[in-house]
Amino acid sequence: MNAIISASELAALLADPAPERPAGSAAPVLLDVRWQLSTATASGQAPFDGRAAHAAGHLPGAVYVDLDADLAGPPGPAGRHPLPDVEHFGAAMRAAGVREDRPVVVYDGGQGWAAARAWWLLRWAGHPDVRVLDGGIAAWDGPSATGAEEPEPGDFRPRPGALPLLDADGAAALARTGVLLDARAGERYRGEVEPIDPVGGHIPGAVSAPTTENATAAGTLLPAAELADRFKALGVTEGTEVGVYCGSGVSAAHQVLALAVAGVPAALYVGSWSEWSADPGRPVAVGPDRQ
C-alpha cells in the first residue's frame, strides 16, 4: 500500500468508492491535522490556530485533529512531542470517526510534517490503511466545507508496535551500527543555531538529512526513485537499519514517510533532539561531520 495519495486520486475515491466493498466503507475518514511550530511567542505573535483554519475551510467531511493535544503527550523530559497516552489517542481517533474497516487520509497545510505524524501514529498503533494527502490542502482544488464536522464515532482501538520505535539508547546504538538520519535543517545539525532546544548540535554518528529536501517546491514528495537515490547517497543501502530523528518527532515522521515511499522501512526516535539535548549526560557533536 502506498503511504501517500494524490489530490486527484482522493477526489476520485470520494466520488466513486470501490463498489465491491460494503456501502460507504470505501470512503476514507478524512483528518485535518493543520499545525505549525511557532517560535515567535516571545514577540507577542499569535500562534497558528489550526482549529480556526479548519473552520474557515476544509475538505468536506474532514475532522480536525489537534497535534499538540491528541498526537503527542505533554512536553517534558521525554521531549516536546512525546508519544501520547495510548488510551487518550484511541479515544481521540474514535471521536474523529476512525474505524478499523475504513481507510484514513490525513492532510495538513501542505508541509506534510503534521500529517505524517498522524500517519505514523495510526500505523504504529495498528491501523492497516492510512495515507497522507500529497501536498496537503494546498494541492486540493475540489469542494470545501466550513464550520465543524460531527462524525459518527469510530471503533479504532490502538495496538501499539506495528512500526519500529527508537528510544535515546536505541538511537545512539543505531548511529554506530546503521544509519541515523537527522531530519532538521543543516544549520541546526551543525550547531550553528538552535532556536528551540537548550543545546545545538547532533547525536554523534548521525547523518544530516534535512526533510525539506524530500519535497518539491510545491510541497509534494519527490518521486519514489528520486527519494531512493537520495537516501542511497546518504548511506542507506539494501539491508541497512535506518532510524530518523528531528527536533521533536514531527518532521522526522515526514522523513519516515518519504523513506516508506522509497521502499525503505525506518524507525522513528520520537523524543528526538528535544529529549536528547535535555539530558546533560548525552554526548553532543557539532560541525558538519558525523562524529
Coordinates of C-alpha atoms in Angstrom, one line a residue:
M1 CA 0.0 0.0 0.0
N2 CA 1.3 3.4 -0.9
A3 CA 1.7 5.8 2.0
I4 CA 0.6 8.8 0.0
I5 CA -2.4 9.7 -2.2
S6 CA -2.6 12.5 -4.7
A7 CA -5.4 15.1 -4.7
S8 CA -6.8 13.6 -8.0
E9 CA -6.8 10.1 -6.6
L10 CA -8.5 11.2 -3.4
A11 CA -11.2 13.2 -5.4
A12 CA -11.9 10.0 -7.5
L13 CA -12.1 7.9 -4.4
L14 CA -14.5 10.3 -2.7
A15 CA -16.7 10.5 -5.8
D16 CA -16.7 6.7 -6.6
P17 CA -15.9 4.4 -3.7
A18 CA -14.9 0.9 -4.6
P19 CA -18.2 -1.0 -5.5
E20 CA -17.0 -4.4 -4.2
R21 CA -16.7 -3.1 -0.6
P22 CA -19.7 -2.6 1.7
A23 CA -21.7 0.5 1.2
G24 CA -19.8 3.5 2.4
S25 CA -16.9 1.6 3.8
A26 CA -14.5 2.5 0.9
A27 CA -14.9 6.3 1.5
P28 CA -12.0 7.2 3.7
V29 CA -12.1 9.0 7.0
L30 CA -10.5 12.4 6.5
L31 CA -8.4 14.0 9.2
D32 CA -7.3 17.7 9.1
V33 CA -4.1 18.0 11.1
R34 CA -3.0 21.5 10.2
W35 CA -0.3 22.7 12.6
Q36 CA 2.7 25.0 12.7
L37 CA 5.6 25.1 15.1
S38 CA 5.7 28.6 16.5
T39 CA 8.9 30.1 17.9
A40 CA 7.7 33.7 17.9
T41 CA 5.7 33.7 21.2
A42 CA 8.2 36.0 22.9
S43 CA 7.5 38.7 20.3
G44 CA 3.8 38.5 21.0
Q45 CA 2.9 36.9 17.7
A46 CA -0.3 34.8 18.0
P47 CA 0.4 31.1 17.4
F48 CA -1.1 29.4 14.5
D49 CA -4.7 28.3 15.1
G50 CA -5.3 25.1 13.3
R51 CA -8.9 24.7 14.5
A52 CA -9.8 28.2 13.2
A53 CA -8.1 27.4 9.9
H54 CA -10.2 24.2 9.7
A55 CA -13.4 26.1 10.5
A56 CA -12.7 28.6 7.7
G57 CA -12.3 25.9 5.1
H58 CA -11.6 22.2 4.9
L59 CA -12.2 19.1 2.8
P60 CA -15.9 18.1 3.1
G61 CA -16.3 15.7 6.0
A62 CA -12.7 16.2 7.3
V63 CA -12.5 16.3 11.1
Y64 CA -9.9 18.5 12.8
V65 CA -7.3 16.7 15.0
D66 CA -5.0 18.8 17.3
L67 CA -1.4 17.6 17.1
D68 CA -0.4 19.0 20.4
A69 CA -3.4 17.7 22.3
D70 CA -4.1 14.4 20.5
L71 CA -1.0 13.3 18.7
A72 CA 1.5 14.0 21.5
G73 CA 1.7 13.8 25.3
P74 CA 2.6 16.8 27.5
P75 CA 6.1 18.2 26.9
G76 CA 8.7 17.3 29.4
P77 CA 11.9 15.2 29.9
A78 CA 10.7 12.8 27.1
G79 CA 10.7 15.7 24.6
R80 CA 8.4 18.4 23.3
H81 CA 6.1 16.0 21.4
P82 CA 6.4 12.6 23.2
L83 CA 4.1 9.7 22.4
P84 CA 0.5 10.4 23.6
D85 CA -1.2 8.2 26.1
V86 CA -2.5 5.3 24.1
E87 CA -5.9 5.4 25.6
H88 CA -6.2 9.1 25.0
F89 CA -5.0 8.7 21.4
G90 CA -7.5 5.9 20.8
A91 CA -10.4 8.0 22.2
A92 CA -9.4 11.0 20.1
M93 CA -9.3 8.8 16.9
R94 CA -12.7 7.2 17.7
A95 CA -14.2 10.7 18.3
A96 CA -12.8 11.7 14.9
G97 CA -14.6 8.8 13.3
V98 CA -11.7 6.5 12.7
R99 CA -12.7 2.9 12.1
E100 CA -10.9 -0.4 11.7
D101 CA -12.6 -1.2 8.4
R102 CA -12.2 2.2 6.7
P103 CA -9.2 3.8 5.2
V104 CA -7.9 7.0 6.6
V105 CA -6.5 10.0 4.7
V106 CA -4.7 12.7 6.7
Y107 CA -3.7 16.2 5.5
D108 CA -2.2 19.4 6.7
G109 CA -1.5 22.8 5.3
G110 CA 1.0 21.5 2.7
Q111 CA 4.3 21.0 4.5
G112 CA 3.4 17.4 5.3
W113 CA 5.0 17.2 8.7
A114 CA 1.9 17.2 10.9
A115 CA 0.0 14.8 8.5
A116 CA 3.0 12.5 8.6
R117 CA 2.9 12.5 12.4
A118 CA -0.7 11.4 12.3
W119 CA 0.0 8.8 9.6
W120 CA 2.9 7.4 11.7
L121 CA 0.9 7.2 14.9
L122 CA -2.0 5.5 13.3
R123 CA 0.2 3.0 11.5
W124 CA 2.3 2.4 14.7
A125 CA -1.0 1.9 16.6
G126 CA -2.1 -0.8 14.1
H127 CA -4.4 0.8 11.6
P128 CA -3.8 -1.0 8.3
D129 CA -4.8 1.7 5.8
V130 CA -3.5 5.2 6.3
R131 CA -2.3 7.7 3.6
V132 CA -1.1 11.3 3.5
L133 CA -2.6 13.7 1.0
D134 CA 0.5 14.6 -1.0
G135 CA 0.8 18.4 -1.0
G136 CA -1.8 18.8 1.7
I137 CA -4.8 21.1 1.4
A138 CA -2.8 23.4 -0.9
A139 CA -3.0 20.6 -3.5
W140 CA -6.8 20.2 -3.2
D141 CA -8.9 22.0 -5.8
G142 CA -12.2 20.3 -5.1
P143 CA -15.1 21.4 -3.0
S144 CA -14.6 22.7 0.6
A145 CA -16.7 23.0 3.7
T146 CA -16.7 25.3 6.7
G147 CA -17.5 25.0 10.4
A148 CA -17.1 21.9 12.5
E149 CA -17.9 18.3 11.4
E150 CA -19.7 15.9 13.7
P151 CA -18.7 12.4 12.6
E152 CA -20.2 9.1 13.7
P153 CA -18.0 7.7 16.4
G154 CA -15.4 5.2 15.2
D155 CA -14.3 1.9 16.7
F156 CA -10.5 2.0 16.3
R157 CA -8.6 0.5 19.2
P158 CA -4.8 1.1 19.2
R159 CA -2.5 -1.9 19.1
P160 CA 1.0 -0.3 19.5
G161 CA 4.1 -1.7 17.9
A162 CA 3.2 -2.1 14.3
L163 CA 6.1 0.3 13.3
P164 CA 9.6 0.4 14.8
L165 CA 10.3 2.9 17.5
L166 CA 13.6 4.1 19.0
D167 CA 14.4 5.5 22.4
A168 CA 17.6 7.5 23.2
D169 CA 19.8 4.5 23.8
G170 CA 18.5 2.8 20.6
A171 CA 19.2 5.9 18.6
A172 CA 22.7 6.1 20.0
A173 CA 23.4 2.5 19.1
L174 CA 21.9 2.8 15.6
A175 CA 24.1 5.8 14.8
R176 CA 27.0 3.4 15.2
T177 CA 25.6 0.2 13.6
G178 CA 23.3 1.6 10.9
V179 CA 22.2 4.9 9.6
L180 CA 20.6 7.5 11.8
L181 CA 19.2 10.4 9.8
D182 CA 18.8 13.9 11.3
A183 CA 15.8 15.5 9.6
R184 CA 16.4 19.0 10.9
A185 CA 17.9 21.9 8.9
G186 CA 21.6 21.6 8.3
E187 CA 22.5 24.7 10.5
R188 CA 20.8 23.1 13.5
Y189 CA 22.6 19.8 12.9
R190 CA 25.9 21.6 12.8
G191 CA 25.1 23.5 16.0
E192 CA 25.3 26.9 14.3
V193 CA 21.8 27.9 15.6
E194 CA 19.4 26.4 17.9
P195 CA 16.1 28.3 18.2
I196 CA 14.2 25.9 20.4
D197 CA 16.2 23.4 22.4
P198 CA 18.8 24.0 25.1
V199 CA 21.9 22.8 23.1
G200 CA 22.8 22.9 19.5
G201 CA 24.4 20.1 17.5
H202 CA 23.5 16.5 16.7
I203 CA 23.7 12.9 18.0
P204 CA 27.2 11.6 17.4
G205 CA 27.2 9.4 14.3
A206 CA 24.0 10.8 12.8
V207 CA 23.9 11.9 9.2
S208 CA 22.4 15.3 8.2
A209 CA 19.4 14.8 6.0
P210 CA 17.0 17.8 6.1
T211 CA 13.5 16.5 5.4
T212 CA 12.8 19.6 3.3
E213 CA 15.0 18.1 0.6
N214 CA 12.5 15.2 0.2
A215 CA 9.9 17.6 -1.4
T216 CA 9.3 19.6 -4.5
A217 CA 8.8 23.4 -4.4
A218 CA 5.0 22.7 -4.5
G219 CA 5.3 20.7 -1.3
T220 CA 4.7 17.2 -2.8
L221 CA 7.2 14.4 -2.2
L222 CA 9.8 13.7 -4.9
P223 CA 9.1 10.6 -7.0
A224 CA 10.0 7.3 -5.3
A225 CA 13.0 6.7 -7.5
E226 CA 14.5 10.1 -6.7
L227 CA 13.9 9.6 -3.0
A228 CA 15.6 6.2 -3.2
D229 CA 18.6 7.8 -4.9
R230 CA 18.8 10.5 -2.2
F231 CA 18.7 8.0 0.6
K232 CA 21.3 5.8 -1.1
A233 CA 23.6 8.8 -1.3
L234 CA 23.2 9.3 2.5
G235 CA 24.3 5.7 3.1
V236 CA 21.1 3.8 3.1
T237 CA 21.7 0.6 1.1
E238 CA 19.8 -2.7 1.0
G239 CA 19.7 -4.3 4.4
T240 CA 20.7 -1.1 6.2
E241 CA 18.9 -0.5 9.5
V242 CA 17.6 3.1 9.4
G243 CA 16.3 5.5 12.1
V244 CA 15.2 9.1 12.0
Y245 CA 15.0 11.9 14.5
C246 CA 14.4 15.7 14.3
G247 CA 13.6 18.3 16.9
S248 CA 10.6 16.6 18.5
G249 CA 9.5 13.7 16.3
V250 CA 7.3 15.6 13.8
S251 CA 9.4 16.4 10.8
A252 CA 11.2 13.1 11.3
A253 CA 7.8 11.4 10.8
H254 CA 7.8 13.0 7.4
Q255 CA 11.2 11.6 6.7
V256 CA 9.9 8.1 7.7
L257 CA 7.1 8.7 5.3
A258 CA 9.5 9.6 2.5
L259 CA 11.6 6.5 3.2
A260 CA 8.4 4.4 3.1
V261 CA 7.6 5.8 -0.3
A262 CA 11.1 4.9 -1.4
G263 CA 10.6 1.4 -0.1
V264 CA 12.8 1.7 3.0
P265 CA 11.5 0.8 6.4
A266 CA 12.7 3.1 9.2
A267 CA 12.4 3.5 12.9
L268 CA 11.3 6.9 14.5
Y269 CA 13.1 8.3 17.5
V270 CA 10.0 10.2 18.9
G271 CA 11.8 12.0 21.7
S272 CA 14.4 13.3 19.2
W273 CA 16.7 16.2 19.9
S274 CA 14.4 17.8 22.4
E275 CA 14.8 14.7 24.6
W276 CA 18.4 14.1 23.8
S277 CA 19.6 17.7 24.4
A278 CA 17.7 17.9 27.7
D279 CA 19.9 15.2 29.2
P280 CA 23.3 16.6 30.2
G281 CA 24.7 13.1 30.2
R282 CA 24.2 12.6 26.5
P283 CA 27.1 13.5 24.2
V284 CA 26.7 16.2 21.5
A285 CA 28.5 16.6 18.3
V286 CA 28.9 19.8 16.4
G287 CA 30.0 20.8 12.9
P288 CA 29.4 19.1 9.5
D289 CA 31.0 15.7 10.4
R290 CA 29.0 12.8 11.9
Q291 CA 31.2 12.5 14.9

